[in-house]
Amino acid sequence: MAVNKVNEDLLRERARYTFNIEELTNFIDGGEEGTRNRREVEDMVIHVKELHDEVPEDYLSHKERYENAVKKGCILIDLLKEHVLRHSSFDAYKPSNMYRVLSMAKEVSPVLLHMGMFVPTIFGQASAEQQEEWLHKALMLEIIGTYAQTELGHGTFLRGLETTATYDPSTEEFVLHSPTLTSYKWWPGGLGQTANHCIVVAQLYSREKCYGVHAFLVQIRDSETHMPLPGIKVGDIGPKLGFQTANNGFLGFDHFRIPRKNMLMRNAQVLKDGRYVKSKSDKLTYGTMMLVRVMIVSDAAYELSRAATIAARYSAVRRQSMPRPGQPEPQILDYVTQQHKVFIAIATSHALRLTGGWLWDAYSSLTHDLDQGNLDQLPELHALACCLKAISSRDSNSLVEQCRMSCGGHGYMSSSNFPTIYGATAATVTYEGEYTVMLLQTARYLMKAWKEALGGIVLTPTVAYMVTYNKAKPAWVNTPEAIIQGFHAVAVGKVKEAADGIEYHQNSGKDYEDAWNAASVMLVKASECYCRAIICETFWKEIQKHSRSMSRNLAVVLQQLSELYLSYWVLERSGDFFQVRTVPLTRTKFEFVSFASPKCHCQMCTGFVAHITSVVVLAVQVSIQNLTLTFCTRKRNEFDIGSC
Ligand SMILES: CC/C=C\C/C=C\C/C=C\C/C=C\C/C=C\CCCC(=O)SCCNC(=O)CCNC(=O)[C@H](O)C(C)(C)COP(=O)(O)OP(=O)(O)OC[C@H]1O[C@@H](n2cnc3c(N)ncnc32)[C@H](O)[C@@H]1OP(=O)(O)O
Ligand SMILES: Cc1cc2nc3c(=O)[nH]c(=O)nc-3n(C[C@H](O)[C@H](O)[C@H](O)COP(=O)(O)OP(=O)(O)OC[C@H]3O[C@@H](n4cnc5c(N)ncnc54)[C@H](O)[C@@H]3O)c2cc1C
């Protein structure tokens, strides 16, 4: 029987890495314990034969694919539970842990929403008594839930949701009702056939007054027969671009009654007599969305690292064309155009992973503050979660597609796994807050920050440079720190441009809403630039911080990887950089001028092209089959790729 022989090119490339593979493995896993955890789970998974498909899933019927996904989901959840119970330190909700386990099956799990939103909502929005009643059942999958917020008619505009929950004091119940077709819940994962409970987000009415959207825990299917309960209409919404086994469904209520105690009451409450007790902040109802947005940054990085691995490995083994007659066909990785496609994907997977970890730490700190009743950091974290979720998911999805294209026809095969990864990452650009809407949310925060900056008010950390910027004259040398300052200058410039745009439209007679809409393209751009500055700065600082405790060989490669990222994005946004003055920003006189003058002294402009072509690049490969983490380093002129 033919033994799978590893490709010679791959073996040769793998023999050339220049640093300790295990050291980088630990760095990526967040430490030696993270690597041990991951390998232990992978070891468990790789030996479960039921997780390996006999028939490609694309050849299965929708029903067979769903049943296959349920089977795998149950196996993986059991493995996760067993591992969590054995390792109390394994935080299933630390970015990528839970998702990474569930995504070891190729199909999106029909219980992803249970783990990813239903359980976290109980954690975050149920009272202590309610957690006592429901949390263990949910963690042990004795109840299977989803998060039913979006409706046929509204996904973004939460205040426009139509499902009602009207309190009846005579029976101490809420009556859930779908008054219109557009009020039907539409999209929740697992709702089609899997979930028997869900978190329902509905407009709360008591004593004929509406108190806005609140969350309720609702049983929708019989625990024994799994049939929909009376007054419940539920089913599958049908085929989609991807996520075919996420089991997205619809849900309608016909005057469906639930006990008062099923309103999640950690923040706001309705008393037995119908009196409403207000939450410290209405925004706390939105808590689960913030958590998922924070997780998406790390999960987008993880999905991108998978795509980059496939593309890097393929680029090492694929030989094509003959630039020199009579010579062997070169590996396509030797083409600089191929490097330009693949290496930024590798760099971005690291940038987003480190930024996702930084955001997770900020979120964890906020959660602690919220428990102490301190909401001060909530607005900034909301703004950060919005723009980082938007940009990370969009970058990840775009670069997954770029990786696919870099593999030619074979990238178009289902067996390449690119279609599955593309489908998963494409969804993240829309769900949990649509791309544009999220950037506009951040813009809302930036406009307030700009007004405070003009008033000299000290701002929160990620926008502090708006006030201090004009003291720190840009160095304008070709260094990473100067590039980061340049991104700050661009962000401030775009924020000011958008604020001036709103003011211009107001002065021309528009009210604020119309002026906001007229300037909204500039507002989105300002958020993008603010977010890009955060990713660049965080990536660079995280590498500097960790480099001090790692071997020099690894530190060098990671530092150059972060420099590649900075250089790439300056070149991508060179127009914005050309506009930025080399003199200190003055709030009243900030203006964009062109660097059209031939004698531009900015060393950045001339330095970049040289820089980006002389970079050593790191390709990271996580291969579950081999249970190893191997890496590739490549020097431009050596055209050698380390283990990959
Ligand atoms: C590649 C990886 C693949 C998979 C892994 C993915 C994830 C990780 C793992 C598990 C996750 C689980 C499952 C994944 C699969 C599918 C999940 C999908 C689930 C969903 O999509 S659930 C539905 C999500 N829906 C939304 O996100 C709705 C978006 N809309 C909104 O958030 C709001 O409507 C709005 C913010 C856009 C606008 O709100 P509004 O118009 O009502 O109000 P304002 O704009 O006036 O804002 C009011 C005020 O409140 C502040 N605010 C708003 N939102 C928040 C918040 N979340 N937190 C804090 N503060 C908030 C806002 O800033 C305003 O404040 P201000 O002071 O008045 O300015
Ligand atoms: C794969 C997948 C899984 C999902 N899972 C769930 C789930 O489990 N639970 C759940 O509740 N939901 C889920 N959703 C729904 C998802 O949260 C919504 O689709 C998302 O919030 C976007 O809302 P929408 O579809 O109504 O789009 P819309 O908000 O209608 O957006 C359509 C267009 O209008 C634009 N737009 C909207 N509002 C504004 C504005 N104020 N300013 C400028 N432009 C605007 C948007 O930018 C976009 O271009 C899922 C969606 C997908 C795709």
Short mmCIF file of N, CA and C and ligand atoms in Angstrom, two decimals, residues 113 146-150 154-156 187-189 243 248 427 430-434 436-437 440, ligand 2:
data_model
loop_
_atom_site.label_atom_id
_atom_site.label_comp_id
_atom_site.label_asym_id
_atom_site.label_seq_id
_atom_site.Cartn_x
_atom_site.Cartn_y
_atom_site.Cartn_z
N LEU A 113 -24.14 28.20 18.99
CA LEU A 113 -24.85 29.29 19.67
C LEU A 113 -25.15 28.96 21.13
N THR A 146 -30.27 28.81 22.29
CA THR A 146 -29.73 29.71 21.29
C THR A 146 -30.05 31.13 21.73
N TYR A 147 -29.64 32.09 20.88
CA TYR A 147 -29.82 33.50 21.23
C TYR A 147 -30.69 34.13 20.14
N ALA A 148 -31.99 34.35 20.47
CA ALA A 148 -32.97 34.78 19.47
C ALA A 148 -33.24 36.27 19.62
N GLN A 149 -32.50 37.06 18.92
CA GLN A 149 -32.64 38.53 18.95
C GLN A 149 -33.10 39.07 17.61
N THR A 150 -32.38 38.75 16.55
CA THR A 150 -32.69 39.26 15.21
C THR A 150 -34.07 38.80 14.74
N HIS A 154 -35.73 43.24 11.51
CA HIS A 154 -34.69 44.04 12.18
C HIS A 154 -33.57 43.16 12.71
N GLY A 155 -32.35 43.54 12.35
CA GLY A 155 -31.17 42.87 12.91
C GLY A 155 -30.31 43.90 13.60
N THR A 156 -30.05 45.00 12.87
CA THR A 156 -29.22 46.07 13.43
C THR A 156 -29.97 46.89 14.48
N TRP A 187 -32.86 33.85 11.94
CA TRP A 187 -31.41 33.62 11.94
C TRP A 187 -30.88 32.81 13.15
N PRO A 188 -31.41 32.88 14.33
CA PRO A 188 -30.71 32.25 15.45
C PRO A 188 -30.23 30.83 15.14
N GLY A 189 -28.95 30.62 15.43
CA GLY A 189 -28.33 29.33 15.17
C GLY A 189 -28.88 28.26 16.11
N PHE A 243 -22.11 28.07 6.56
CA PHE A 243 -22.75 27.80 7.86
C PHE A 243 -23.94 26.85 7.69
N ASN A 248 -29.65 27.47 11.37
CA ASN A 248 -30.32 28.75 11.63
C ASN A 248 -31.82 28.61 11.41
N ALA A 427 -19.43 35.03 7.32
CA ALA A 427 -20.57 35.23 8.22
C ALA A 427 -20.22 36.23 9.32
N THR A 430 -20.90 39.93 9.02
CA THR A 430 -22.29 40.39 9.13
C THR A 430 -22.87 40.15 10.51
N TYR A 431 -22.73 38.95 11.03
CA TYR A 431 -23.40 38.70 12.30
C TYR A 431 -22.70 39.37 13.47
N GLU A 432 -23.40 39.46 14.54
CA GLU A 432 -22.89 40.10 15.77
C GLU A 432 -22.56 41.56 15.53
N GLY A 433 -23.27 42.16 14.60
CA GLY A 433 -23.03 43.58 14.32
C GLY A 433 -22.46 43.74 12.93
N GLU A 434 -23.25 44.24 12.01
CA GLU A 434 -22.87 44.34 10.62
C GLU A 434 -21.70 45.34 10.48
N THR A 436 -20.51 47.88 8.59
CA THR A 436 -20.63 49.35 8.53
C THR A 436 -21.23 49.90 9.81
N VAL A 437 -22.25 49.20 10.30
CA VAL A 437 -22.96 49.66 11.50
C VAL A 437 -22.02 49.69 12.69
N LEU A 440 -19.77 52.65 12.41
CA LEU A 440 -20.50 53.88 12.74
C LEU A 440 -20.72 54.02 14.25
C1 LIG B 2 -24.56 33.30 9.58
C2 LIG B 2 -25.39 34.19 10.45
C3 LIG B 2 -25.70 33.77 11.74
C4 LIG B 2 -26.50 34.57 12.55
N1 LIG B 2 -26.85 34.11 13.80
C5 LIG B 2 -27.67 34.88 14.57
C6 LIG B 2 -28.08 34.41 15.85
O1 LIG B 2 -27.69 33.32 16.26
N2 LIG B 2 -28.92 35.17 16.58
C7 LIG B 2 -29.36 36.39 16.14
O2 LIG B 2 -30.11 37.06 16.86
N3 LIG B 2 -28.97 36.88 14.94
C8 LIG B 2 -28.15 36.14 14.15
N4 LIG B 2 -27.76 36.61 12.92
C9 LIG B 2 -28.34 37.89 12.44
C10 LIG B 2 -27.30 38.99 12.42
O3 LIG B 2 -27.02 39.41 13.72
C11 LIG B 2 -27.86 40.14 11.56
O4 LIG B 2 -27.94 39.68 10.24
C12 LIG B 2 -26.96 41.35 11.65
O5 LIG B 2 -27.09 41.95 12.92
C13 LIG B 2 -27.28 42.40 10.56
O6 LIG B 2 -28.64 42.81 10.66
P1 LIG B 2 -29.57 42.70 9.35
O7 LIG B 2 -29.41 41.36 8.77
O8 LIG B 2 -30.90 43.18 9.74
O9 LIG B 2 -28.92 43.73 8.33
P2 LIG B 2 -29.29 45.28 8.21
O10 LIG B 2 -29.05 45.97 9.49
O11 LIG B 2 -30.61 45.40 7.58
O12 LIG B 2 -28.13 45.76 7.20
C14 LIG B 2 -28.34 45.81 5.81
C15 LIG B 2 -27.55 46.99 5.27
O13 LIG B 2 -28.08 48.19 5.86
C16 LIG B 2 -27.02 48.96 6.39
N5 LIG B 2 -27.45 49.69 7.59
C17 LIG B 2 -28.29 49.23 8.56
N6 LIG B 2 -28.43 50.14 9.53
C18 LIG B 2 -27.66 51.21 9.17
C19 LIG B 2 -27.37 52.48 9.75
N7 LIG B 2 -27.92 52.85 10.93
N8 LIG B 2 -26.52 53.30 9.11
C20 LIG B 2 -25.96 52.92 7.95
N9 LIG B 2 -26.20 51.75 7.33
C21 LIG B 2 -27.04 50.91 7.94
C22 LIG B 2 -25.95 47.95 6.77
O14 LIG B 2 -24.67 48.58 6.80
C23 LIG B 2 -26.07 46.93 5.63
O15 LIG B 2 -25.28 47.37 4.54
C24 LIG B 2 -26.96 35.83 12.07
C25 LIG B 2 -26.63 36.27 10.79
C26 LIG B 2 -25.84 35.45 9.97
C27 LIG B 2 -25.48 35.94 8.62
#
